[in-house]
Coordinates of C-alpha atoms in Angstrom, one line a residue:
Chain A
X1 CA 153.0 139.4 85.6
X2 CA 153.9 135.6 85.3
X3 CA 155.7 133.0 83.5
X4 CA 153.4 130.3 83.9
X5 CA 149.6 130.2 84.9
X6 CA 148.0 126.9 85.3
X7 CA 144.2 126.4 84.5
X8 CA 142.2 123.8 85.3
X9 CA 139.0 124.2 82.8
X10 CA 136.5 121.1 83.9
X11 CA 132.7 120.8 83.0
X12 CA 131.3 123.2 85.2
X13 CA 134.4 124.8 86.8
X14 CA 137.2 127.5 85.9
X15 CA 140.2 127.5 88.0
X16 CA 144.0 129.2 87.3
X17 CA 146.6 129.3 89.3
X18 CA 149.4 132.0 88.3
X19 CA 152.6 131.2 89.3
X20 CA 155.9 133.5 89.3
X21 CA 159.3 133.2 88.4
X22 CA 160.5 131.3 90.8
X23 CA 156.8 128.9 90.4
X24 CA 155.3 130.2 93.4
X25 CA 151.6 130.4 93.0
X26 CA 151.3 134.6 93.5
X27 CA 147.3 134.5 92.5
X28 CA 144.3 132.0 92.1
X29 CA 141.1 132.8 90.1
X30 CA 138.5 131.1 89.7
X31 CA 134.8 131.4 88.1
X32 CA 131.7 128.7 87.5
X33 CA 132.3 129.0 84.1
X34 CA 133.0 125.6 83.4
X35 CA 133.5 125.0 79.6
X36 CA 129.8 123.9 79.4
X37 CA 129.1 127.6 79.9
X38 CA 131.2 129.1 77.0
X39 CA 130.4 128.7 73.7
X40 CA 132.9 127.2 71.0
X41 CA 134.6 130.4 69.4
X42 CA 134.7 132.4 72.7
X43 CA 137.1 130.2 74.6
X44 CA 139.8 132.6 73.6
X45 CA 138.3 135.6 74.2
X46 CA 136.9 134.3 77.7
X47 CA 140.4 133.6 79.0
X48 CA 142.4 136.5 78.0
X49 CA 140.2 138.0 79.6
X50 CA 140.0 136.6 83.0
X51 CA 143.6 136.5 82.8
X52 CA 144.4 140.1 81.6
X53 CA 145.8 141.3 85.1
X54 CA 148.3 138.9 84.6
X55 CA 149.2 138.0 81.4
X56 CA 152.8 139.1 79.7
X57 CA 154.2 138.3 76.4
X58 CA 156.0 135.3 77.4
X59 CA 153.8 133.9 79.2
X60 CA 152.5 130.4 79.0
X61 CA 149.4 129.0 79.8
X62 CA 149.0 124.8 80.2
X63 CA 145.4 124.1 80.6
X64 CA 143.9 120.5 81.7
X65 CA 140.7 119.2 82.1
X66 CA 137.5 118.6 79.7
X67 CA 138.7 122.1 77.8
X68 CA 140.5 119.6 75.4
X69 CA 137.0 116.9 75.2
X70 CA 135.1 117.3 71.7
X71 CA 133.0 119.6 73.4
X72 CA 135.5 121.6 74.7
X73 CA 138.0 124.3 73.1
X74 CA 140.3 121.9 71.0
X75 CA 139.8 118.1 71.2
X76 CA 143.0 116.7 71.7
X77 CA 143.5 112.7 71.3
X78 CA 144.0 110.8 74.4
X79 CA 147.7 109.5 75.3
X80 CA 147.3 105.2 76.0
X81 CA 148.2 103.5 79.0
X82 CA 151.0 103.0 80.2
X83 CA 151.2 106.6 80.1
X84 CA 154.0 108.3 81.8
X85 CA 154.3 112.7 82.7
X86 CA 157.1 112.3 80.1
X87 CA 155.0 110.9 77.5
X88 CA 152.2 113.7 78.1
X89 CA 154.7 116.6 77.7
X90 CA 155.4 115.9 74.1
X91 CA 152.2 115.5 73.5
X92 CA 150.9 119.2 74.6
X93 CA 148.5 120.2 72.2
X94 CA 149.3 124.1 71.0
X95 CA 146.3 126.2 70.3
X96 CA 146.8 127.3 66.6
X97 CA 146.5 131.0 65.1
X98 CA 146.5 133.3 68.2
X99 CA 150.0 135.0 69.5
X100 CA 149.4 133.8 73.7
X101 CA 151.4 130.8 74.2
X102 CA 148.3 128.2 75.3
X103 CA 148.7 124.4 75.7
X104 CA 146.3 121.7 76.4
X105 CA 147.6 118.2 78.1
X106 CA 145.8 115.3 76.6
X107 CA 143.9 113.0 78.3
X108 CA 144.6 109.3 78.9
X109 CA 142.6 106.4 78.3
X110 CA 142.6 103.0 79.2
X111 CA 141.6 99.9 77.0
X112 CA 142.5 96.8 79.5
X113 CA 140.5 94.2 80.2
X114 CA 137.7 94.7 77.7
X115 CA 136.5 97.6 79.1
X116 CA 137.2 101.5 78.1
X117 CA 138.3 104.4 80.5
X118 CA 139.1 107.9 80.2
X119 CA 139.8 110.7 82.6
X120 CA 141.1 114.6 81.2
X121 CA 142.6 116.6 84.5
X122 CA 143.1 113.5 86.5
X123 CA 146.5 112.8 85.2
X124 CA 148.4 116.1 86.2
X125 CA 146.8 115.3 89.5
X126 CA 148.6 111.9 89.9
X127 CA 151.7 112.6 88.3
X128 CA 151.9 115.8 90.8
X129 CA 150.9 113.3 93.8
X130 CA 153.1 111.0 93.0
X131 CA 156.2 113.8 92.6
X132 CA 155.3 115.3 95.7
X133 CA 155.2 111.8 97.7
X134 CA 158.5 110.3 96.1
X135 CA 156.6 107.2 94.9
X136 CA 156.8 105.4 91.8
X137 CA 154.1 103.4 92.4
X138 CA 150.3 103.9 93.9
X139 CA 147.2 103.3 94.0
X140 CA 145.1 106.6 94.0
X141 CA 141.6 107.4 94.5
X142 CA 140.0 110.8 93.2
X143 CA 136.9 111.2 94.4
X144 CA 134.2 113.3 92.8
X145 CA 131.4 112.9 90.0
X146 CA 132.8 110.3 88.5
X147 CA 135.3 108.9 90.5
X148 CA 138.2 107.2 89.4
X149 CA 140.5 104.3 90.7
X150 CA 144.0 104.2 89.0
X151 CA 147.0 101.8 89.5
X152 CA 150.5 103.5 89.1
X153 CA 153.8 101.3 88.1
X154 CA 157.3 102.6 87.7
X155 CA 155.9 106.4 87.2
X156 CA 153.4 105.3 84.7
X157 CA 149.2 105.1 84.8
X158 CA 148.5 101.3 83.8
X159 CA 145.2 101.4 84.2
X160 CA 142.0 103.0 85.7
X161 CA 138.4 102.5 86.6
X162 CA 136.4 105.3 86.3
X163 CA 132.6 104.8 88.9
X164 CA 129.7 107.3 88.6
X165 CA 129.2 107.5 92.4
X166 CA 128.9 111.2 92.4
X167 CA 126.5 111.9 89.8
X168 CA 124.2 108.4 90.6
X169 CA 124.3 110.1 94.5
X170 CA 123.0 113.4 93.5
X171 CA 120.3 112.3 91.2
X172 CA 119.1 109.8 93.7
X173 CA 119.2 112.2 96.5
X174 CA 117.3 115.1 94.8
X175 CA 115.2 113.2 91.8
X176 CA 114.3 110.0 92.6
X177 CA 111.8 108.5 95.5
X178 CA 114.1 108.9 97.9
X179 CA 114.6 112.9 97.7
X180 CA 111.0 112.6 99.6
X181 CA 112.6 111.0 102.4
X182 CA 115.7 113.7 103.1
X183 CA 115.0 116.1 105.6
X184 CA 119.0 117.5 105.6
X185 CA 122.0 117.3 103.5
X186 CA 124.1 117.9 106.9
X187 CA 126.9 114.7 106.8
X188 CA 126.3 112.6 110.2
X189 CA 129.0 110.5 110.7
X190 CA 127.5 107.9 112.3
X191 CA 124.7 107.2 109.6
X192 CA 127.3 107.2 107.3
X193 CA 128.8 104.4 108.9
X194 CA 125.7 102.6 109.2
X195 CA 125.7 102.7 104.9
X196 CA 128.9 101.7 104.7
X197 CA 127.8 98.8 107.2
X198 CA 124.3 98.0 104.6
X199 CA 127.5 98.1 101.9
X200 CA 129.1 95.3 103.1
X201 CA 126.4 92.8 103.3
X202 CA 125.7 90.7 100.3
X203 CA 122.8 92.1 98.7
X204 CA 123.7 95.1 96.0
X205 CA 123.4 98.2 95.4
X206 CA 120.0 98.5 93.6
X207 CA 118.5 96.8 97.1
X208 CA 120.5 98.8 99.4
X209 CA 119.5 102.1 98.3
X210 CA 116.0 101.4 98.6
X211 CA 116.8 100.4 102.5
X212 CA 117.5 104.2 102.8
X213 CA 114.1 104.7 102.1
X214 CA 112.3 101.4 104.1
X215 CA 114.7 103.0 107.1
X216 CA 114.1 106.2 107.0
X217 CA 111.5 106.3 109.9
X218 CA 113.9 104.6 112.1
X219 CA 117.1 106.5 111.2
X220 CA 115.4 109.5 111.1
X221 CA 114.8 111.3 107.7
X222 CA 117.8 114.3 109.0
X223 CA 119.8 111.3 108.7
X224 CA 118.8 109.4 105.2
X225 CA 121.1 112.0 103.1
X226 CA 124.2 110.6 105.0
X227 CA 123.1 107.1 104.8
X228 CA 122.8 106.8 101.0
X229 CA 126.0 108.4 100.7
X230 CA 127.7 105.5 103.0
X231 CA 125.8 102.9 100.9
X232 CA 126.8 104.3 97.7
X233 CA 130.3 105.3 98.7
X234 CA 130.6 101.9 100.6
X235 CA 129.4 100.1 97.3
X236 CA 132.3 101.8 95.1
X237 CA 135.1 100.6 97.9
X238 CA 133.5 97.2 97.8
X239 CA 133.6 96.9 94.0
X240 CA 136.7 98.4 93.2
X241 CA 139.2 96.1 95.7
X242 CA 138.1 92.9 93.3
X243 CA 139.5 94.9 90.5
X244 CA 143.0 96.4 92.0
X245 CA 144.9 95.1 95.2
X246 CA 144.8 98.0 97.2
X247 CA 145.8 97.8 100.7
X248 CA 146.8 101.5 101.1
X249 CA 145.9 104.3 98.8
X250 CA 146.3 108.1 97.7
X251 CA 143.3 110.1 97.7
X252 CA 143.7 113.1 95.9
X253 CA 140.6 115.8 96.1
X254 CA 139.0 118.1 97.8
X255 CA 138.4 118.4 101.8
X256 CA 135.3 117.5 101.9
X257 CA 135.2 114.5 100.0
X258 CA 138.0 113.4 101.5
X259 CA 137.2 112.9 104.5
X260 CA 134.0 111.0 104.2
X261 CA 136.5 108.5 101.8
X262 CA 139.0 108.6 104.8
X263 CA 135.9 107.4 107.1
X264 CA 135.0 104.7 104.2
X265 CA 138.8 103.7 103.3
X266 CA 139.1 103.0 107.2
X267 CA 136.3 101.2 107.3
X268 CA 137.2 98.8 104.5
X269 CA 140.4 98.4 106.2
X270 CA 142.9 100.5 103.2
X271 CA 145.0 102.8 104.4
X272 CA 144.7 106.2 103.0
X273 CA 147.6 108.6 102.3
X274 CA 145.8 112.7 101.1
X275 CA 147.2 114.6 98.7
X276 CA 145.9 118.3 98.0
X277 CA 144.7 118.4 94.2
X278 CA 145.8 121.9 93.7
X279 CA 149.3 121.4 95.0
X280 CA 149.5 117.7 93.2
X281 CA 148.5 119.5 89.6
X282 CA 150.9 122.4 90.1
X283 CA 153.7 119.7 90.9
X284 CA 152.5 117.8 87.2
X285 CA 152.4 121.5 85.5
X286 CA 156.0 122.5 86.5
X287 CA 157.3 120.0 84.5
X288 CA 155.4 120.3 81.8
X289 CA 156.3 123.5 81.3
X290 CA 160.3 123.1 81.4
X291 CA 159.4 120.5 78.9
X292 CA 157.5 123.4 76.6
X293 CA 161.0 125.9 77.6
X294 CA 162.7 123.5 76.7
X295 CA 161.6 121.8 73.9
X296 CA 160.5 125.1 72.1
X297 CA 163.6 127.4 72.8
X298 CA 161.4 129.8 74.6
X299 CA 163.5 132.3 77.5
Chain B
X1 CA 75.9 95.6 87.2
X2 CA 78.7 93.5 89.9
X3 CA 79.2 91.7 92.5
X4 CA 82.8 92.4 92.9
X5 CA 85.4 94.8 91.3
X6 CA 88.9 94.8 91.7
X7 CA 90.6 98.0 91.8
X8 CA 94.8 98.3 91.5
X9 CA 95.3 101.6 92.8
X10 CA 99.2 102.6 92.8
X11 CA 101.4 105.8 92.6
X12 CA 100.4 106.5 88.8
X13 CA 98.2 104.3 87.5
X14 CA 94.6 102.9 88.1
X15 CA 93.2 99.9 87.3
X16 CA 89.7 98.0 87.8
X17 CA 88.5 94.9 86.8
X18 CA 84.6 94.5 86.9
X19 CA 83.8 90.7 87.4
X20 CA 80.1 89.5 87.2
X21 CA 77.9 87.5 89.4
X22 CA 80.3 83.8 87.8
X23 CA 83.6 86.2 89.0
X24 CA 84.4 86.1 85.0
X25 CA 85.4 89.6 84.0
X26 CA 83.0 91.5 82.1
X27 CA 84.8 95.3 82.2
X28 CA 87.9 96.7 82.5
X29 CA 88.6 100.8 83.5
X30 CA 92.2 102.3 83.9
X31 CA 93.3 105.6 83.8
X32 CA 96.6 107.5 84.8
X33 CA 95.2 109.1 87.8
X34 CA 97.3 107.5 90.3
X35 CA 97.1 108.0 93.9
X36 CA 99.3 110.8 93.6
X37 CA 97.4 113.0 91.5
X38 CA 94.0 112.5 93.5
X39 CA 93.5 114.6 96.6
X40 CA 93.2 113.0 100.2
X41 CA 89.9 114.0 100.4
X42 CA 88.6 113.2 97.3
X43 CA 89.2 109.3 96.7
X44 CA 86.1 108.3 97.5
X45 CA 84.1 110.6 94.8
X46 CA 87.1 109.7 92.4
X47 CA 86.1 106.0 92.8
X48 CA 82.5 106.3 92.6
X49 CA 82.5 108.1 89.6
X50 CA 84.7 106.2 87.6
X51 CA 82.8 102.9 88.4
X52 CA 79.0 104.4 88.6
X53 CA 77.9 102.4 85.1
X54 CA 79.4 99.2 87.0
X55 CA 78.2 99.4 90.9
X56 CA 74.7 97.9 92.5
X57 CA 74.2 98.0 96.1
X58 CA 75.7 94.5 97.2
X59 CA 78.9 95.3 95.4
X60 CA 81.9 95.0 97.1
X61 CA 85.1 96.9 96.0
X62 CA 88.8 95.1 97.3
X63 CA 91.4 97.8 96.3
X64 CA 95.4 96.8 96.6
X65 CA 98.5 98.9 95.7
X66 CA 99.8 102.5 97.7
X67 CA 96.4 103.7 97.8
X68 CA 96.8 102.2 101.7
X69 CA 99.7 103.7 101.8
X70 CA 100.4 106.5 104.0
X71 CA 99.7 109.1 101.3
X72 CA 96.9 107.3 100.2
X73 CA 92.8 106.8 101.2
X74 CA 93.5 104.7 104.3
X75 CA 97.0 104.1 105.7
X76 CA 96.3 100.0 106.5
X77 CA 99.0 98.3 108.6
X78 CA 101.3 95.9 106.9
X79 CA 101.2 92.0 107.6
X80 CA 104.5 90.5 108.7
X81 CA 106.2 88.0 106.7
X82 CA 105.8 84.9 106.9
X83 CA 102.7 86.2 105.4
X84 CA 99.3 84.1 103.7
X85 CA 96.8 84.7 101.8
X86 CA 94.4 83.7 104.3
X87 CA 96.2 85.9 106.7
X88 CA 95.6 89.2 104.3
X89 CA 92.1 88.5 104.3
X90 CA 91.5 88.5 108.3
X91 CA 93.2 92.3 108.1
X92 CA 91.6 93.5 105.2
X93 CA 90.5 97.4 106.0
X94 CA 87.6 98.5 105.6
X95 CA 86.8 102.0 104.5
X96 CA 84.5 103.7 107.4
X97 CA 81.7 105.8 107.0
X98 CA 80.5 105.5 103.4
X99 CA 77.5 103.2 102.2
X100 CA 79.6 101.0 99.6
X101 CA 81.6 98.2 100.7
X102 CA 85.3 99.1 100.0
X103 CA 88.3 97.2 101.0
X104 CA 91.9 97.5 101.1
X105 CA 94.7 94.8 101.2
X106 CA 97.0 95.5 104.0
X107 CA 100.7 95.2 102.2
X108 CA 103.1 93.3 103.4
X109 CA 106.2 93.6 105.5
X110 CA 109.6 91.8 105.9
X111 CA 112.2 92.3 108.6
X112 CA 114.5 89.7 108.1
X113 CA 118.6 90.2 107.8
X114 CA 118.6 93.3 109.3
X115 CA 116.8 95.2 106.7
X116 CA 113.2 96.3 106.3
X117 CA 111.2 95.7 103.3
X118 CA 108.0 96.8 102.0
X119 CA 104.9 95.5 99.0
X120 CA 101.9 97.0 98.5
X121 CA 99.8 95.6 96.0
X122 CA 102.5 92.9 94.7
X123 CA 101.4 90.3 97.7
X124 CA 97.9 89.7 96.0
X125 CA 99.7 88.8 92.6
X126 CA 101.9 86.7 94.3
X127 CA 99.5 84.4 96.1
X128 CA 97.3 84.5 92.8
X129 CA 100.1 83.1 90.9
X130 CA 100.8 80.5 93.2
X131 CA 97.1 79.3 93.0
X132 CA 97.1 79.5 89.0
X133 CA 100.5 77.3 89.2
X134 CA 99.1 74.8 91.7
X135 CA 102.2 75.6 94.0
X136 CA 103.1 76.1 97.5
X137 CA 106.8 77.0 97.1
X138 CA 108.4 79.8 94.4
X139 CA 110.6 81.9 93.8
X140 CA 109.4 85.1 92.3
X141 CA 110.1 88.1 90.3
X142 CA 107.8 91.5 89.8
X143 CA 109.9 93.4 87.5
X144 CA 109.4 97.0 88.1
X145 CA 110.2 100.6 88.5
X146 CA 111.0 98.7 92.0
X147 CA 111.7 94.9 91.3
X148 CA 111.0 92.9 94.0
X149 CA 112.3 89.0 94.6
X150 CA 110.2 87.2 96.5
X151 CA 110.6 83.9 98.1
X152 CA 107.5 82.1 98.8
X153 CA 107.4 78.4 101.2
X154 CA 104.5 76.5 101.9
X155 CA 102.0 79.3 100.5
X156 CA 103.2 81.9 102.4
X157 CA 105.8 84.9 101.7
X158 CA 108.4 84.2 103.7
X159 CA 111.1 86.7 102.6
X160 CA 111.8 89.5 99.9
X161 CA 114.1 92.3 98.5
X162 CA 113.2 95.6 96.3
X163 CA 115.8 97.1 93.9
X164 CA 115.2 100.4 92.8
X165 CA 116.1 98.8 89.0
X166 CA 113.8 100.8 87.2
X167 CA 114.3 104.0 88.6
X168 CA 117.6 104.0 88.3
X169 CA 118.0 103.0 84.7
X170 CA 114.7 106.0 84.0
X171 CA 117.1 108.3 85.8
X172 CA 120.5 107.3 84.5
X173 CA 118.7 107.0 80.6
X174 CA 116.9 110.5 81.2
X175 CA 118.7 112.8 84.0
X176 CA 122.5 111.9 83.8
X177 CA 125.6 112.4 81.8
X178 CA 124.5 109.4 79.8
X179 CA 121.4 110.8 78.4
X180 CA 123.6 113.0 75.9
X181 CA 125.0 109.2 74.4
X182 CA 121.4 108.2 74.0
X183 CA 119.6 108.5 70.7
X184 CA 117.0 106.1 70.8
X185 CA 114.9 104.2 73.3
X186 CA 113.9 101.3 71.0
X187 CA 115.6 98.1 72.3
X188 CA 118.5 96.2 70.6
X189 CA 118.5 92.3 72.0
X190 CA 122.4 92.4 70.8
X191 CA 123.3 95.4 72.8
X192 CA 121.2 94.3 75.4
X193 CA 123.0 91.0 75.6
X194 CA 126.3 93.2 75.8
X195 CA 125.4 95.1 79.0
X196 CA 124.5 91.2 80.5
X197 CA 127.8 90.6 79.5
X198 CA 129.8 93.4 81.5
X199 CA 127.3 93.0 84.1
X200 CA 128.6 89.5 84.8
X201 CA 132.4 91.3 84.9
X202 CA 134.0 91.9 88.3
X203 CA 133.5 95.6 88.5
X204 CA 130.2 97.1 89.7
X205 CA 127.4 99.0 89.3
X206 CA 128.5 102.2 89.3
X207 CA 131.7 101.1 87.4
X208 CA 129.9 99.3 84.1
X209 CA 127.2 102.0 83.8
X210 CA 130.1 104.6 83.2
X211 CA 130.9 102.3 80.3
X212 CA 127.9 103.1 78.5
X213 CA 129.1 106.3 78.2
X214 CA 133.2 105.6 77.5
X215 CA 131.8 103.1 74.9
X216 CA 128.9 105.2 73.4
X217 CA 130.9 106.0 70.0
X218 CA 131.4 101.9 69.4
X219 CA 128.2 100.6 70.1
X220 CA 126.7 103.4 68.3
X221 CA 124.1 106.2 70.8
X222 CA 120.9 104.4 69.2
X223 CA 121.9 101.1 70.8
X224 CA 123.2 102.9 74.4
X225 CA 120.1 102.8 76.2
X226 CA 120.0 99.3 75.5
X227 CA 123.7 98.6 76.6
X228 CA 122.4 100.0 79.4
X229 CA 119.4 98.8 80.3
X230 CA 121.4 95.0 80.2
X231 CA 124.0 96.3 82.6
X232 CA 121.1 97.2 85.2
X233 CA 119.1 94.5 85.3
X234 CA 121.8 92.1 84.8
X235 CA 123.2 93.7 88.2
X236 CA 119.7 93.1 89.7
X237 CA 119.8 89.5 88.9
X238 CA 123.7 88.7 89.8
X239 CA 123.2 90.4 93.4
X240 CA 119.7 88.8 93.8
X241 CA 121.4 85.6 93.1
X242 CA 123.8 85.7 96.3
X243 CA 120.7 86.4 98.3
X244 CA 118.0 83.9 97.0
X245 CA 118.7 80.2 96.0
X246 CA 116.8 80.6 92.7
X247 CA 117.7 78.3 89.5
X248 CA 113.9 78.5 88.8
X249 CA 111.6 81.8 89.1
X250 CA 108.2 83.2 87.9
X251 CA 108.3 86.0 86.7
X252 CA 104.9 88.3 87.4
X253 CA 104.6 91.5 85.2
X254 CA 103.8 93.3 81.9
X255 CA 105.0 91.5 79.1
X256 CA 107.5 94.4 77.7
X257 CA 109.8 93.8 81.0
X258 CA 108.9 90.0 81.5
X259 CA 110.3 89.9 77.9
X260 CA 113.6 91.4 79.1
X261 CA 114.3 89.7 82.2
X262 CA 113.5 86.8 80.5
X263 CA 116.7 87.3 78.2
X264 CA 118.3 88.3 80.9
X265 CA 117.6 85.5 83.5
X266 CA 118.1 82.9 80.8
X267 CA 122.0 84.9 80.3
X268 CA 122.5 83.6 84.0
X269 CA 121.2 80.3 83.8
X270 CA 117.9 80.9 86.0
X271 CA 114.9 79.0 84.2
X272 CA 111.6 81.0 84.3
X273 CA 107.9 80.7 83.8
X274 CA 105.6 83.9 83.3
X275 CA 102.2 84.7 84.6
X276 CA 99.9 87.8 84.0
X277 CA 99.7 90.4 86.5
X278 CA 96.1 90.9 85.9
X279 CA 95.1 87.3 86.2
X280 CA 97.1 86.8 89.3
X281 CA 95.6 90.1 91.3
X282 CA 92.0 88.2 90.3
X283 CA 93.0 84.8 91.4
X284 CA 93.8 86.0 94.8
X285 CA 90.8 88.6 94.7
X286 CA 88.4 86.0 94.5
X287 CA 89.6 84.3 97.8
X288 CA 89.5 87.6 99.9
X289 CA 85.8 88.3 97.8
X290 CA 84.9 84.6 99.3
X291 CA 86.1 85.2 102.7
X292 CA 84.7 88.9 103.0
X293 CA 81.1 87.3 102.0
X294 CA 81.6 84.6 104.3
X295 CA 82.5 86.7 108.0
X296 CA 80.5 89.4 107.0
X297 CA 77.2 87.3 105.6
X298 CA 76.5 89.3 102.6
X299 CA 74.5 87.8 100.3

């Protein structure tokens, strides 16, 4: 039984963390039921019941993530940059007509310099990191499917840059020409590096990718998958120091990833910090909910 | 009845030209069975009987394109850059152990910068164009499911880059997370001009192409794949333009794309002039037909 369970409800993935009374995490479940996979009117039903075991009257649930996109559960509006942890906790969006106590943070978007960004999930992260690393201000890095780059000032998100380096990585690497040409999908560092070397030179990205297949003879095709990551990796590192100053930076993610940006930070010369996502969202989700206890008179 | 045909033989498409005794063309043949959907073994009947109203027994056949690639007839070895026209036709392959007299133009090959790039089939338009121009230096574009730049100096191909432009903007429009904003595949010159726009911006690639997603809802879904098609080949043509000292090109191609690059080149100040594909290929076929008549002593 718990006070506060924490679910992180993206596009392809369901993940909760149930915390006790004192916020310790006591239980984490998680499904591929991402909110792609459940239709419109059964978003209730599905979570009550992956959550039964642990559920009590008083419970409350905070939920981030594309759960609260128009295709999602309830679309709630995005908060605008400069947006602050405060600034998101009174605007929790409260699931109407059902007894459980269920909130959805909102997203934030960004409208700077002519361009639009938006990121739902990524903001509990950063707040979290930034809480657990007693900063005010940062530079993260969350790698993934769509990447994003966001600047941090006095406890606020300023701005972001969301890159598709992910998602253009995986269709390239299984759908286009170049699938032909990968024999592995085993990481080898060093033909990594040697992308992230093609990255740096001065032709782009639409000719450097097609270098992993003119290559592939020569760096051997076990070693093409790891090369086209470097290149496409390498290009987003490249792109994005024009747009922020970034001589050190966060990276909040998963293990994996992490470590191939680690490789690719280094490389570019930024120093990386790494933050746990899990731990950095729970650290976000805390406060949010003494904001809900307190705000709403609950306990 | 021929003297010479001309056969284009690439990855999905085949095309002949059937030129009479004066070289003028007197046929055309195409069909979509590209060298990919014809059997190793079975190239040679293919051919026969898809020109058997057309062939006499003095004919010669020059074929260019992957068919001499290594997954097609013959695998012919490439010619290094700097590469000629009159160098192609001393390494022109021919096909063993059949009666007819079939040819294939050896690609071409460039290992300069530390990279390795590859034509097949694009080398005989390029010297073709240079002869219907009366030039001996140029600058060219073959716009493309795989673009390539090509620089040419005193009639021979001296460098070149390929950028998998098409291919990625076919993927990103049909495969990825943007195909959901897209509602029509008609093109929109203003939205277009828009995704030339953020393509000049200082974020890259895998940046702007998210924005045809986070802007989807303002520039309406029936102009997105237009948005998107500027931001792609405006990125071709802004990296192509740190690599290659171009304010002039000729563009070589089917007149949908040559249409689009032309807006798009003219957005960053390159001046262009356009020749037909076809009419190139048969400018430089009737050189190799010349020199092939004159080793060999047909006729």
């Amino acid at each position: 039984m718990s006070k506060l369970i924490l679910v992180d409800w993206g596009t392809s993935n369901f993940r909760a963390q149930v915390l006790n009374e004192k916020l310790e995490e006591v239980h984490s479940i998680s499904s591929n039921e991402g909110m792609l996979q459940v239709q419109k009117n059964e978003f209730h039903a599905y979570l009550i019941n992956i959550l039964k075991d642990h559920l009590e009257e008083n419970s409350i649930i905070i939920m981030s993530g594309m759960v609260g996109s128009m295709n999602g559960w309830i679309e709630t509006p995005y908060v605008h940059c400069d947006a602050s942890l405060s600034l998101l906790s009174t605007k929790l969006v409260k699931i109407p007509n059902i007894k459980e106590n269920i909130y959805i943070v909102p997203g934030v978007k960004s409208l700077k310099n002519n361009k639009i960004d938006l990121m739902r999930g990524e903001e509990v992260q950063i707040f979290g990191a930034l809480k657990l690393l007693n900063k005010k201000d940062a530079m993260f890095i969350l790698p993934g499917t769509h990447s994003k780059w966001v600047e941090v000032k006095n406890e606020k998100i300023i701005d972001f840059n969301t890159n598709m380096t992910g998602e253009v990585f995986n269709l390239l690497s299984t759908k286009s020409l170049l699938a032909k040409s990968i024999s592995s999908h085993v990481i080898n560092e060093d033909s990594f590096t040697k992308g992230l070397e093609l990255s740096f030179t001065n032709t782009g990205l639409l000719n450097q990718i097609f270098q992993a297949r003119a290559q592939a003879s020569i760096i051997g095709e076990h070693n093409v998958y790891s090369f086209l990551s470097g290149i496409i990796i390498g290009n987003e590192i490249k792109e994005m120091k024009k747009v922020f100053e970034c001589k050190d930076v966060i990276i909040v993610g998963s293990s994996s990833l992490n470590d191939l940006y680690t490789i690719a930070l280094d490389f570019y010369k930024i120093k990386i910090q790494s933050v746990d996502a899990g731990l950095a969202t729970k650290e976000s989700m805390k406060v949010l909910y003494k904001e809900i206890r307190n705000s709403r008179n609950l306990i």
